C-alpha atoms as a PDB file:
ATOM      1  CA  MET A   1      34.963 -29.991  -5.436  1.00  0.00           C
ATOM      2  CA  SER A   2      32.035 -27.588  -5.249  1.00  0.00           C
ATOM      3  CA  ALA A   3      31.748 -24.618  -2.953  1.00  0.00           C
ATOM      4  CA  PRO A   4      29.825 -25.187   0.260  1.00  0.00           C
ATOM      5  CA  ARG A   5      26.163 -24.266  -0.051  1.00  0.00           C
ATOM      6  CA  ARG A   6      24.893 -21.472   2.081  1.00  0.00           C
ATOM      7  CA  PRO A   7      21.790 -22.353   4.107  1.00  0.00           C
ATOM      8  CA  THR A   8      18.650 -20.694   2.819  1.00  0.00           C
ATOM      9  CA  ASP A   9      16.232 -18.719   4.926  1.00  0.00           C
ATOM     10  CA  PRO A  10      12.841 -20.465   4.505  1.00  0.00           C
ATOM     11  CA  SER A  11      11.015 -17.715   6.412  1.00  0.00           C
ATOM     12  CA  GLY A  12      12.017 -14.995   3.936  1.00  0.00           C
ATOM     13  CA  LEU A  13      13.222 -12.754   6.759  1.00  0.00           C
ATOM     14  CA  GLU A  14      16.628 -12.312   5.155  1.00  0.00           C
ATOM     15  CA  ARG A  15      14.976 -11.101   1.934  1.00  0.00           C
ATOM     16  CA  TYR A  16      12.783  -8.656   3.870  1.00  0.00           C
ATOM     17  CA  TYR A  17      15.814  -7.340   5.737  1.00  0.00           C
ATOM     18  CA  VAL A  18      17.540  -6.637   2.425  1.00  0.00           C
ATOM     19  CA  LEU A  19      14.398  -5.067   0.869  1.00  0.00           C
ATOM     20  CA  THR A  20      13.969  -2.614   3.721  1.00  0.00           C
ATOM     21  CA  GLY A  21      17.631  -1.943   4.434  1.00  0.00           C
ATOM     22  CA  GLY A  22      17.164  -3.320   7.939  1.00  0.00           C
ATOM     23  CA  ARG A  23      14.273  -1.008   8.830  1.00  0.00           C
ATOM     24  CA  SER A  24      11.443  -2.663  10.724  1.00  0.00           C
ATOM     25  CA  GLY A  25       8.723  -0.057  10.273  1.00  0.00           C
ATOM     26  CA  PRO A  26       7.833   3.082   8.369  1.00  0.00           C
ATOM     27  CA  GLY A  27       8.428   6.544   9.683  1.00  0.00           C
ATOM     28  CA  GLY A  28       7.026   9.956   8.956  1.00  0.00           C
ATOM     29  CA  SER A  29       3.795  10.223   6.990  1.00  0.00           C
ATOM     30  CA  ALA A  30       3.790   6.492   6.221  1.00  0.00           C
ATOM     31  CA  SER A  31       3.276   5.638   9.888  1.00  0.00           C
ATOM     32  CA  SER A  32      -0.420   6.441   9.416  1.00  0.00           C
ATOM     33  CA  LEU A  33      -0.852   3.925   6.585  1.00  0.00           C
ATOM     34  CA  ASP A  34      -3.798   1.595   6.931  1.00  0.00           C
ATOM     35  CA  VAL A  35      -4.736  -1.517   4.923  1.00  0.00           C
ATOM     36  CA  ALA A  36      -7.597   0.501   3.395  1.00  0.00           C
ATOM     37  CA  THR A  37      -5.367   3.422   2.355  1.00  0.00           C
ATOM     38  CA  LEU A  38      -5.341   3.876  -1.411  1.00  0.00           C
ATOM     39  CA  ILE A  39      -1.971   4.306  -3.104  1.00  0.00           C
ATOM     40  CA  VAL A  40      -1.650   6.122  -6.444  1.00  0.00           C
ATOM     41  CA  SER A  41       1.524   6.562  -8.498  1.00  0.00           C
ATOM     42  CA  ARG A  42       2.619  10.128  -9.143  1.00  0.00           C
ATOM     43  CA  ALA A  43       5.653   9.210 -11.247  1.00  0.00           C
ATOM     44  CA  ALA A  44       6.912   6.498 -13.544  1.00  0.00           C
ATOM     45  CA  PRO A  45       9.679   4.087 -12.542  1.00  0.00           C
ATOM     46  CA  VAL A  46      13.207   5.237 -13.334  1.00  0.00           C
ATOM     47  CA  PRO A  47      16.239   3.120 -14.285  1.00  0.00           C
ATOM     48  CA  GLY A  48      18.208   1.860 -11.304  1.00  0.00           C
ATOM     49  CA  MET A  49      15.233   1.909  -8.947  1.00  0.00           C
ATOM     50  CA  GLN A  50      14.718  -1.018  -6.580  1.00  0.00           C
ATOM     51  CA  HIS A  51      12.576  -3.687  -8.286  1.00  0.00           C
ATOM     52  CA  GLU A  52       9.851  -3.610  -5.609  1.00  0.00           C
ATOM     53  CA  HIS A  53       9.567   0.180  -5.870  1.00  0.00           C
ATOM     54  CA  GLU A  54       9.180  -0.173  -9.642  1.00  0.00           C
ATOM     55  CA  GLU A  55       6.440  -2.774  -9.168  1.00  0.00           C
ATOM     56  CA  ILE A  56       4.555  -0.552  -6.747  1.00  0.00           C
ATOM     57  CA  LEU A  57       4.675   2.364  -9.197  1.00  0.00           C
ATOM     58  CA  ARG A  58       3.506   0.166 -12.084  1.00  0.00           C
ATOM     59  CA  ARG A  59       0.666  -1.454 -10.179  1.00  0.00           C
ATOM     60  CA  CYS A  60      -0.597   1.802  -8.661  1.00  0.00           C
ATOM     61  CA  ARG A  61      -1.233   3.707 -11.870  1.00  0.00           C
ATOM     62  CA  ARG A  62      -4.846   3.392 -10.722  1.00  0.00           C
ATOM     63  CA  PRO A  63      -5.651   3.591  -7.010  1.00  0.00           C
ATOM     64  CA  LEU A  64      -4.929   0.356  -5.178  1.00  0.00           C
ATOM     65  CA  SER A  65      -5.379  -0.332  -1.477  1.00  0.00           C
ATOM     66  CA  VAL A  66      -2.384  -1.256   0.647  1.00  0.00           C
ATOM     67  CA  ALA A  67      -4.041  -4.635   1.347  1.00  0.00           C
ATOM     68  CA  GLU A  68      -4.477  -5.411  -2.371  1.00  0.00           C
ATOM     69  CA  LEU A  69      -0.973  -4.236  -3.168  1.00  0.00           C
ATOM     70  CA  GLY A  70       0.521  -6.410  -0.432  1.00  0.00           C
ATOM     71  CA  ALA A  71      -1.395  -9.440  -1.691  1.00  0.00           C
ATOM     72  CA  ARG A  72      -0.311  -8.894  -5.294  1.00  0.00           C
ATOM     73  CA  LEU A  73       3.335  -8.388  -4.343  1.00  0.00           C
ATOM     74  CA  GLY A  74       3.337 -11.129  -1.712  1.00  0.00           C
ATOM     75  CA  LEU A  75       4.684  -8.787   0.971  1.00  0.00           C
ATOM     76  CA  PRO A  76       3.623  -8.425   4.612  1.00  0.00           C
ATOM     77  CA  PHE A  77       2.104  -5.094   5.650  1.00  0.00           C
ATOM     78  CA  ASN A  78       5.098  -3.824   7.659  1.00  0.00           C
ATOM     79  CA  ILE A  79       7.558  -4.544   4.818  1.00  0.00           C
ATOM     80  CA  LEU A  80       5.271  -2.909   2.251  1.00  0.00           C
ATOM     81  CA  ALA A  81       4.798   0.092   4.564  1.00  0.00           C
ATOM     82  CA  VAL A  82       8.574   0.655   4.661  1.00  0.00           C
ATOM     83  CA  LEU A  83       8.761   0.534   0.854  1.00  0.00           C
ATOM     84  CA  LEU A  84       5.784   2.895   0.571  1.00  0.00           C
ATOM     85  CA  ALA A  85       7.443   5.262   3.050  1.00  0.00           C
ATOM     86  CA  ASP A  86      10.414   5.515   0.675  1.00  0.00           C
ATOM     87  CA  LEU A  87       8.127   6.356  -2.246  1.00  0.00           C
ATOM     88  CA  LEU A  88       6.029   8.805  -0.215  1.00  0.00           C
ATOM     89  CA  GLU A  89       9.159  10.620   0.939  1.00  0.00           C
ATOM     90  CA  ALA A  90      10.372  10.861  -2.664  1.00  0.00           C
ATOM     91  CA  ASP A  91       6.905  12.134  -3.706  1.00  0.00           C
ATOM     92  CA  ARG A  92       6.539   9.269  -6.178  1.00  0.00           C
ATOM     93  CA  VAL A  93       3.214   8.036  -4.760  1.00  0.00           C
ATOM     94  CA  GLU A  94       0.235   9.603  -3.057  1.00  0.00           C
ATOM     95  CA  ALA A  95      -1.615   8.035  -0.123  1.00  0.00           C
ATOM     96  CA  ARG A  96      -5.354   8.613   0.043  1.00  0.00           C
ATOM     97  CA  HIS A  97      -6.545   7.758   3.521  1.00  0.00           C
ATOM     98  CA  PRO A  98     -10.038   6.357   4.107  1.00  0.00           C
ATOM     99  CA  ILE A  99     -12.710   8.806   5.162  1.00  0.00           C
ATOM    100  CA  PRO A 100     -13.599   8.155   8.807  1.00  0.00           C
ATOM    101  CA  ALA A 101     -17.247   7.445   9.596  1.00  0.00           C
ATOM    102  CA  HIS A 102     -19.003  10.083  11.689  1.00  0.00           C
ATOM    103  CA  GLY A 103     -19.800   8.740  15.132  1.00  0.00           C
ATOM    104  CA  ALA A 104     -18.072   5.412  14.551  1.00  0.00           C
ATOM    105  CA  GLY A 105     -20.053   2.508  15.886  1.00  0.00           C
ATOM    106  CA  ARG A 106     -23.406   4.230  15.686  1.00  0.00           C
ATOM    107  CA  GLY A 107     -24.174   3.279  12.070  1.00  0.00           C
ATOM    108  CA  PRO A 108     -25.233   5.334   9.059  1.00  0.00           C
ATOM    109  CA  ASP A 109     -26.961   8.698   9.320  1.00  0.00           C
ATOM    110  CA  LEU A 110     -30.655   7.724   9.256  1.00  0.00           C
ATOM    111  CA  ALA A 111     -31.850  11.205   8.277  1.00  0.00           C
ATOM    112  CA  LEU A 112     -29.607  11.158   5.219  1.00  0.00           C
ATOM    113  CA  LEU A 113     -30.777   7.663   4.249  1.00  0.00           C
ATOM    114  CA  GLU A 114     -34.413   8.740   4.570  1.00  0.00           C
ATOM    115  CA  GLU A 115     -33.769  11.730   2.297  1.00  0.00           C
ATOM    116  CA  VAL A 116     -32.108   9.488  -0.296  1.00  0.00           C
ATOM    117  CA  LEU A 117     -35.014   7.019  -0.129  1.00  0.00           C
ATOM    118  CA  SER A 118     -37.531   9.833  -0.483  1.00  0.00           C
ATOM    119  CA  GLY A 119     -35.669  11.178  -3.500  1.00  0.00           C
ATOM    120  CA  LEU A 120     -35.536   7.752  -5.125  1.00  0.00           C
ATOM    121  CA  GLN A 121     -39.277   7.228  -4.593  1.00  0.00           C
ATOM    122  CA  ARG A 122     -40.013  10.545  -6.352  1.00  0.00           C
ATOM    123  CA  LEU A 123     -38.198   9.362  -9.500  1.00  0.00           C
END
C-alpha cells in the first residue's frame, strides 16, 4: 500500500511562502524597489545559500532590471522584492534606482534638445 498523496498547490503560493519565509513584502531599503530599478551583484554566490539568491547573484553580474529578473526567474514582483531585500541587507547586491524626470509629465527639456540639435547640425 502506498502512502497517501499530499495535495499539490497549483497556485504556487505554498512555494512562495517557503521562499520568503512567510514574509509578504520587503522592508527597509528594498521597499523603494521599482520594476525599473537595476540590480547588480556585489558578491559571488556562496555554498549553502538559498537557490533563488544564488540565481539572482549569477544573473545580475551585469545590471538587470527588477522586471527582467522577475521574468527570467518566473517570480512575481513582491516575492522577488523580498528576496532582493535579503541580498540588499547582506550587501550582496546593489540597487540602482531610475533617475526621475524633471517636471514629470511636462516632457523633455526643449532648450536642451535644441542645443543638441544645433550641435549635431554643426558636425
